[in-house]
Short mmCIF file of C-alpha atoms and ligand atoms in Angstrom, two decimals:
data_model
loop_
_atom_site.label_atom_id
_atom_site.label_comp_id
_atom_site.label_asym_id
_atom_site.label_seq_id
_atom_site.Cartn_x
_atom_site.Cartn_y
_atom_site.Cartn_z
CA UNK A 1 -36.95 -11.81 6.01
CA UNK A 2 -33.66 -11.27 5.05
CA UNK A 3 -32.46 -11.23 1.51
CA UNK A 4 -29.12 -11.17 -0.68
CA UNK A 5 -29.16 -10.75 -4.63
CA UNK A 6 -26.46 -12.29 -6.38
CA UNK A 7 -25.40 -11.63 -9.78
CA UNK A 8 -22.71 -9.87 -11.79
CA UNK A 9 -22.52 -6.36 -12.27
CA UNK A 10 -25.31 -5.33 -14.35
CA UNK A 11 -27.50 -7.98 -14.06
CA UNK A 12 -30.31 -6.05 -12.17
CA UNK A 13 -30.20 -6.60 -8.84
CA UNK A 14 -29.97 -3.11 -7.60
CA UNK A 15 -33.69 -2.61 -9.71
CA UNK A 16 -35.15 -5.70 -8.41
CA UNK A 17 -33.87 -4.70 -4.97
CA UNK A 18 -35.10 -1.54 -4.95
CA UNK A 19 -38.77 -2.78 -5.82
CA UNK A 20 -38.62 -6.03 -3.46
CA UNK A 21 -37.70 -3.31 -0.71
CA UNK A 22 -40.31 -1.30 -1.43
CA UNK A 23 -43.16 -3.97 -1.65
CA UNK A 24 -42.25 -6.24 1.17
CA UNK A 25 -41.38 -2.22 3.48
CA UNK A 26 -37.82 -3.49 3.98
CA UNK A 27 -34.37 -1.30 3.86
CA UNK A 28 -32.48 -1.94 0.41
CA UNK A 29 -28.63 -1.86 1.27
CA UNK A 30 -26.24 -1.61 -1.28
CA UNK A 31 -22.78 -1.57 -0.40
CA UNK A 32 -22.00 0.30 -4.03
CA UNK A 33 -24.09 3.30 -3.12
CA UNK A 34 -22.76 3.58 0.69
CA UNK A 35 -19.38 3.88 -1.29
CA UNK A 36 -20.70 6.14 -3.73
CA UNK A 37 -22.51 8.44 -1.12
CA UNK A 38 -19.23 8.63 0.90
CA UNK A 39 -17.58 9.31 -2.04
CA UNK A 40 -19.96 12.49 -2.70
CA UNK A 41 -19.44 13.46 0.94
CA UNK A 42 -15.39 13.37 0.72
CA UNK A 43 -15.15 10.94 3.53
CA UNK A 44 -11.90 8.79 4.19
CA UNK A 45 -13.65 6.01 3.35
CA UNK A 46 -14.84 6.56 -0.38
CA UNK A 47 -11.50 8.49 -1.27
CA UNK A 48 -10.34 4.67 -0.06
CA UNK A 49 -13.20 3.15 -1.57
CA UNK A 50 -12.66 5.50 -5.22
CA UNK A 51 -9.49 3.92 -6.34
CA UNK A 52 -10.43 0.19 -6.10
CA UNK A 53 -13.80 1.38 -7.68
CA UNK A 54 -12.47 3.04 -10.69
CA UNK A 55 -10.40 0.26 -11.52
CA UNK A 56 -12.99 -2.24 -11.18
CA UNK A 57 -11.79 -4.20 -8.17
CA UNK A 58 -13.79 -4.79 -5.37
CA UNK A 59 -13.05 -2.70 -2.00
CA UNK A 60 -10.67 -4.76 0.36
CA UNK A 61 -12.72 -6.87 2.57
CA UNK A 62 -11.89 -4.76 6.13
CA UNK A 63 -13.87 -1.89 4.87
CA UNK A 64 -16.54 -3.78 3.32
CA UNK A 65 -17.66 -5.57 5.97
CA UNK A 66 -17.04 -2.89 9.06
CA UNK A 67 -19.76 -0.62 6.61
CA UNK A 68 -21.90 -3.70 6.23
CA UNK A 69 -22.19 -4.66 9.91
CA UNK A 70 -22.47 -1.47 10.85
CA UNK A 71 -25.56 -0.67 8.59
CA UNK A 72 -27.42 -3.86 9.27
CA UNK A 73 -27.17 -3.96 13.12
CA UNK A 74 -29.06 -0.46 12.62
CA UNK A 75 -33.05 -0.09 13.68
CA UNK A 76 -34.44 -0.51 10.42
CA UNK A 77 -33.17 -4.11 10.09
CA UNK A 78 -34.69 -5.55 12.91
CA UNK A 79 -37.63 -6.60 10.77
CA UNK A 80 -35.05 -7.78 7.75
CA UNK A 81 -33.54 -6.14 4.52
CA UNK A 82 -32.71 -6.29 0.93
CA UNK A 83 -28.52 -6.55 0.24
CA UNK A 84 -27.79 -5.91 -2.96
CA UNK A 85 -24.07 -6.09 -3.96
CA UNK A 86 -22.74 -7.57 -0.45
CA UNK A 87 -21.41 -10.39 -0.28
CA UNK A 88 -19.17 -10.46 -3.22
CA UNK A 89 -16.73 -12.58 -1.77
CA UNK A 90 -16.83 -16.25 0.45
CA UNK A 91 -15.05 -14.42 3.39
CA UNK A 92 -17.71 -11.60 3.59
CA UNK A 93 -20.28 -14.19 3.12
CA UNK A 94 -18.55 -15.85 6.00
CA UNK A 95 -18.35 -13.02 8.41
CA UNK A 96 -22.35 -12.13 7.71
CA UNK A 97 -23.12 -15.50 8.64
CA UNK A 98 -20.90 -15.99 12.12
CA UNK A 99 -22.30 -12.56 12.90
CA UNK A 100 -25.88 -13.18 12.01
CA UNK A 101 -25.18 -16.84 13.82
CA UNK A 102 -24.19 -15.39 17.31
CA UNK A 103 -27.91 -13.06 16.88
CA UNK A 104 -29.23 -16.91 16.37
CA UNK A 105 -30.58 -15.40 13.04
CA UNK A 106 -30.02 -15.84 8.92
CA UNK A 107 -30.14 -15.83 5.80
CA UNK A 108 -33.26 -16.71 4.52
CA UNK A 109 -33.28 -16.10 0.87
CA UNK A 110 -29.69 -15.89 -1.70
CA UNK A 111 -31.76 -14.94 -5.49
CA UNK A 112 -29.40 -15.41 -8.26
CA UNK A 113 -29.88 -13.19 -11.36
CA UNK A 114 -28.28 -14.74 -14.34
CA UNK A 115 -27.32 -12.64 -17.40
CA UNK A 116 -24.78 -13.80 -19.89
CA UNK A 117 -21.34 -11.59 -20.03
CA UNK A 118 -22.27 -10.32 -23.51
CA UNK A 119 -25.47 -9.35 -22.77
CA UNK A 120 -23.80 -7.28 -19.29
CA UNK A 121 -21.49 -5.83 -21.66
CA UNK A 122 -23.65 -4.12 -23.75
CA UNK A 123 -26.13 -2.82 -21.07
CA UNK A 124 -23.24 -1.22 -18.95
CA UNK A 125 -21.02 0.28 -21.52
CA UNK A 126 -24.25 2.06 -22.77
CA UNK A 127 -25.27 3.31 -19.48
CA UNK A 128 -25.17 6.79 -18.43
CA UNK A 129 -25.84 9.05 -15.49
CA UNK A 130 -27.07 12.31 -14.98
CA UNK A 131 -24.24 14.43 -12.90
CA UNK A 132 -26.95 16.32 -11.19
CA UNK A 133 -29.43 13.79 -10.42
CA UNK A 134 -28.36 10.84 -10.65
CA UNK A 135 -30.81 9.41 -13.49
CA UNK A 136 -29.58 6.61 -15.68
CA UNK A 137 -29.89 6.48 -18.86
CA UNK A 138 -28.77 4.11 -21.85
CA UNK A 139 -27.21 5.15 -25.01
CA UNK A 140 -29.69 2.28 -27.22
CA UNK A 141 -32.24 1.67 -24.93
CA UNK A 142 -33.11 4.71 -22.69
CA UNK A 143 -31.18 7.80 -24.55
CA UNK A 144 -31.96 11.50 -23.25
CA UNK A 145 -33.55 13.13 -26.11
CA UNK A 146 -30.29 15.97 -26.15
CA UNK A 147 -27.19 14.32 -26.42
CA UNK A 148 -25.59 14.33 -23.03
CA UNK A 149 -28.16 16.54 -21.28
CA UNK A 150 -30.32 14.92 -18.48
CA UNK A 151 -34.20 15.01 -19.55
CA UNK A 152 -34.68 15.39 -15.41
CA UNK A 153 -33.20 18.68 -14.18
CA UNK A 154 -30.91 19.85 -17.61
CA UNK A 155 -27.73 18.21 -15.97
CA UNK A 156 -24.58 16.92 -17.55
CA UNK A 157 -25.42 12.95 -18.53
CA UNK A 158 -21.84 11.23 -18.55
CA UNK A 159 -20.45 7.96 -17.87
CA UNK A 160 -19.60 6.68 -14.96
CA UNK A 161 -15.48 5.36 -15.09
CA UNK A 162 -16.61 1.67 -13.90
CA UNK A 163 -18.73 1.61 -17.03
CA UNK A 164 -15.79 2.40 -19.45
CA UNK A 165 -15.56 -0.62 -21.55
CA UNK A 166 -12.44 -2.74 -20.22
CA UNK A 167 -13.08 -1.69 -16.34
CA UNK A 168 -16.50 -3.71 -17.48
CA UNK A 169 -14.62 -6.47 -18.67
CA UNK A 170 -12.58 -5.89 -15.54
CA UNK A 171 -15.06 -6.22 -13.29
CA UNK A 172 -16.62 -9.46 -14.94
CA UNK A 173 -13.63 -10.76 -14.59
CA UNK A 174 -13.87 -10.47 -10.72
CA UNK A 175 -17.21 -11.13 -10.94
CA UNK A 176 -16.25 -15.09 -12.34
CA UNK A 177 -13.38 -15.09 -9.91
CA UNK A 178 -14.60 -13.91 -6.64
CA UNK A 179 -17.96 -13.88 -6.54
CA UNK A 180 -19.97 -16.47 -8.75
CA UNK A 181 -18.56 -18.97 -5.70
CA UNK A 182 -21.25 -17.96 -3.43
CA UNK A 183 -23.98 -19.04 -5.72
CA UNK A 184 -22.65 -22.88 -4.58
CA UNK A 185 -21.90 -21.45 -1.12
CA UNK A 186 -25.97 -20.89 -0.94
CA UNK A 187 -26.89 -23.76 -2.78
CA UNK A 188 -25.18 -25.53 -0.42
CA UNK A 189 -27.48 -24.04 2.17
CA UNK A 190 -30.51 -24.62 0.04
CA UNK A 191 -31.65 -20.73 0.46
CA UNK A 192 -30.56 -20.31 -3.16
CA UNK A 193 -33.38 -19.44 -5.91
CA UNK A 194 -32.73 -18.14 -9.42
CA UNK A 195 -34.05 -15.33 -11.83
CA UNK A 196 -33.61 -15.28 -15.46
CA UNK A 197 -31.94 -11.54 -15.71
CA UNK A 198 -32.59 -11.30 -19.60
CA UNK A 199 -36.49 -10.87 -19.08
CA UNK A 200 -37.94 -7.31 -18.94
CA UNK A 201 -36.65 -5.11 -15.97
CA UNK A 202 -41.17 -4.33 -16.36
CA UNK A 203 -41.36 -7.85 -14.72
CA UNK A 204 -38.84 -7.13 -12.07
CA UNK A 205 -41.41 -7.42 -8.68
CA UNK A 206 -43.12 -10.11 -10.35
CA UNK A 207 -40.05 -12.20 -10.42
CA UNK A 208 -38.89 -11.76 -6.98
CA UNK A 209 -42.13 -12.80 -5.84
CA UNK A 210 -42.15 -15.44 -7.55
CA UNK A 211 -39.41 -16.83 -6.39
CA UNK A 212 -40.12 -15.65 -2.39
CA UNK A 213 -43.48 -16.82 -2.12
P1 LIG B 23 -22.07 -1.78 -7.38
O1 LIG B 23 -22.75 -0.47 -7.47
O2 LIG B 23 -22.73 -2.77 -6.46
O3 LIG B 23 -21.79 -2.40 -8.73
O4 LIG B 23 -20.63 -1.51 -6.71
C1 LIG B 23 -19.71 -0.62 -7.31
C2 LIG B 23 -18.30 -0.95 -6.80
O5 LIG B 23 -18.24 -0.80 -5.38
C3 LIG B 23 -17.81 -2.37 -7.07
O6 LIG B 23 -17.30 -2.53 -8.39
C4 LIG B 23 -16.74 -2.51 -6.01
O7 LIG B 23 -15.56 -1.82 -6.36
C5 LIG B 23 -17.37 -1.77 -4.83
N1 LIG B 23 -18.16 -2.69 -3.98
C6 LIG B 23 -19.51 -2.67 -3.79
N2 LIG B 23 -19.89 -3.65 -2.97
C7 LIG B 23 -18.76 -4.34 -2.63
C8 LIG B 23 -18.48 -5.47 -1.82
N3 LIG B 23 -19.45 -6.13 -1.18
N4 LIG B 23 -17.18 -5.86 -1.71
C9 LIG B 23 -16.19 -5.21 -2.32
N5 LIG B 23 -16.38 -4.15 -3.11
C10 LIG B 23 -17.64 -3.70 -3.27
#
């Protein structure tokens, strides 16, 4: 089964992901933590990657998709995956589908989670992550119990620069623009299903099931 979650930044689908991999045994890909993790390692490719990041644009589609294809044709996807953050535009939707197409395989599943702007807003300008470990934490709902001081492993809690407030609104922005078309681009395919991303994150298997099975 193969699987892509669609939403805006901060809607949940890298937590839904993450469980739906782990309950159905399939590899969770996320094209922001490839980035990330390249980033960490001081590769060409997340110095590249860091700039378009930080200013809450998405990474120019050559990259994107060369990282994509090149983690998906990997061993671990034979039996399917999880893609969480990829596509975020028609074109890479595209190019997944001719490649996918010439494997005479698909899409089976596009999951929508909706969450309105404010609501996004307010969960990812409160969000913070350990510098250490890489915990997440909110300022309202999930604080550390000392200020700025991971509850983990003691390390530095901070906010990440694409959760500053108007890279946020930046990035919603994108969102509207370049993204939200693919939830008509699966519709049109009739793979798409839906998930109210308000309800709690506790619920977060049960709703993918749901919707699956
Ligand atoms: P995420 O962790 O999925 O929110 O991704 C963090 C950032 O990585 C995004 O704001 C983009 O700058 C970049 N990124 C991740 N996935 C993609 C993608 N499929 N296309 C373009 N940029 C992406």
């Amino acid at each position: 089964m193969k699987i892509i979650m669609l939403g805006a930044p901060g809607a949940g689908k890298g937590t839904r992901a993450a469980v739906a991999a782990a309950h159905y045994n399939m590899p969770h890909i996320s094209t922001g933590d490839i980035f990330r993790a390249n980033l960490k390692e001081g590769t060409e490719l997340g110095l590249r990657a860091k700039e378009y990041m930080d200013a809450g644009e998405l990474v120019p589609d050559e990259l994107t998709v060369e990282i994509l294809l090149s983690r998906v044709t990997q061993k671990d996807c034979e039996g399917g995956y999880i893609l969480d953050g990829f596509p975020r535009t028609i074109r890479q939707a595209e190019v997944l589908e001719a490649e996918l197409k010439k494997l005479d395989d698909k899409i089976d599943f596009a999951i929508d989670i909706d969450v309105p702007d404010d609501v996004i807003e307010v969960r990812m300008t409160g969000r913070r992550v350990c510098t250490k470990c890489g915990a997440t934490y909110h300022i309202v709902h999930a604080p550390t119990a000392k200020d700025g001081i991971c509850d983990a492993c003691g390390g530095e809690v901070v906010q990440r620069k694409d959760d500053a407030p108007e890279t946020v609104r930046q990035r919603l922005r994108v969102y509207h623009e370049q993204t939200q078309p693919l939830i008509a681009f699966y519709k049109e395919r009739g793979i798409l299903k839906w998930i109210d991303g308000c309800g709690p994150l506790d619920d977060a298997l049960a709703d993918v099931i749901r919707v699956l099975e």
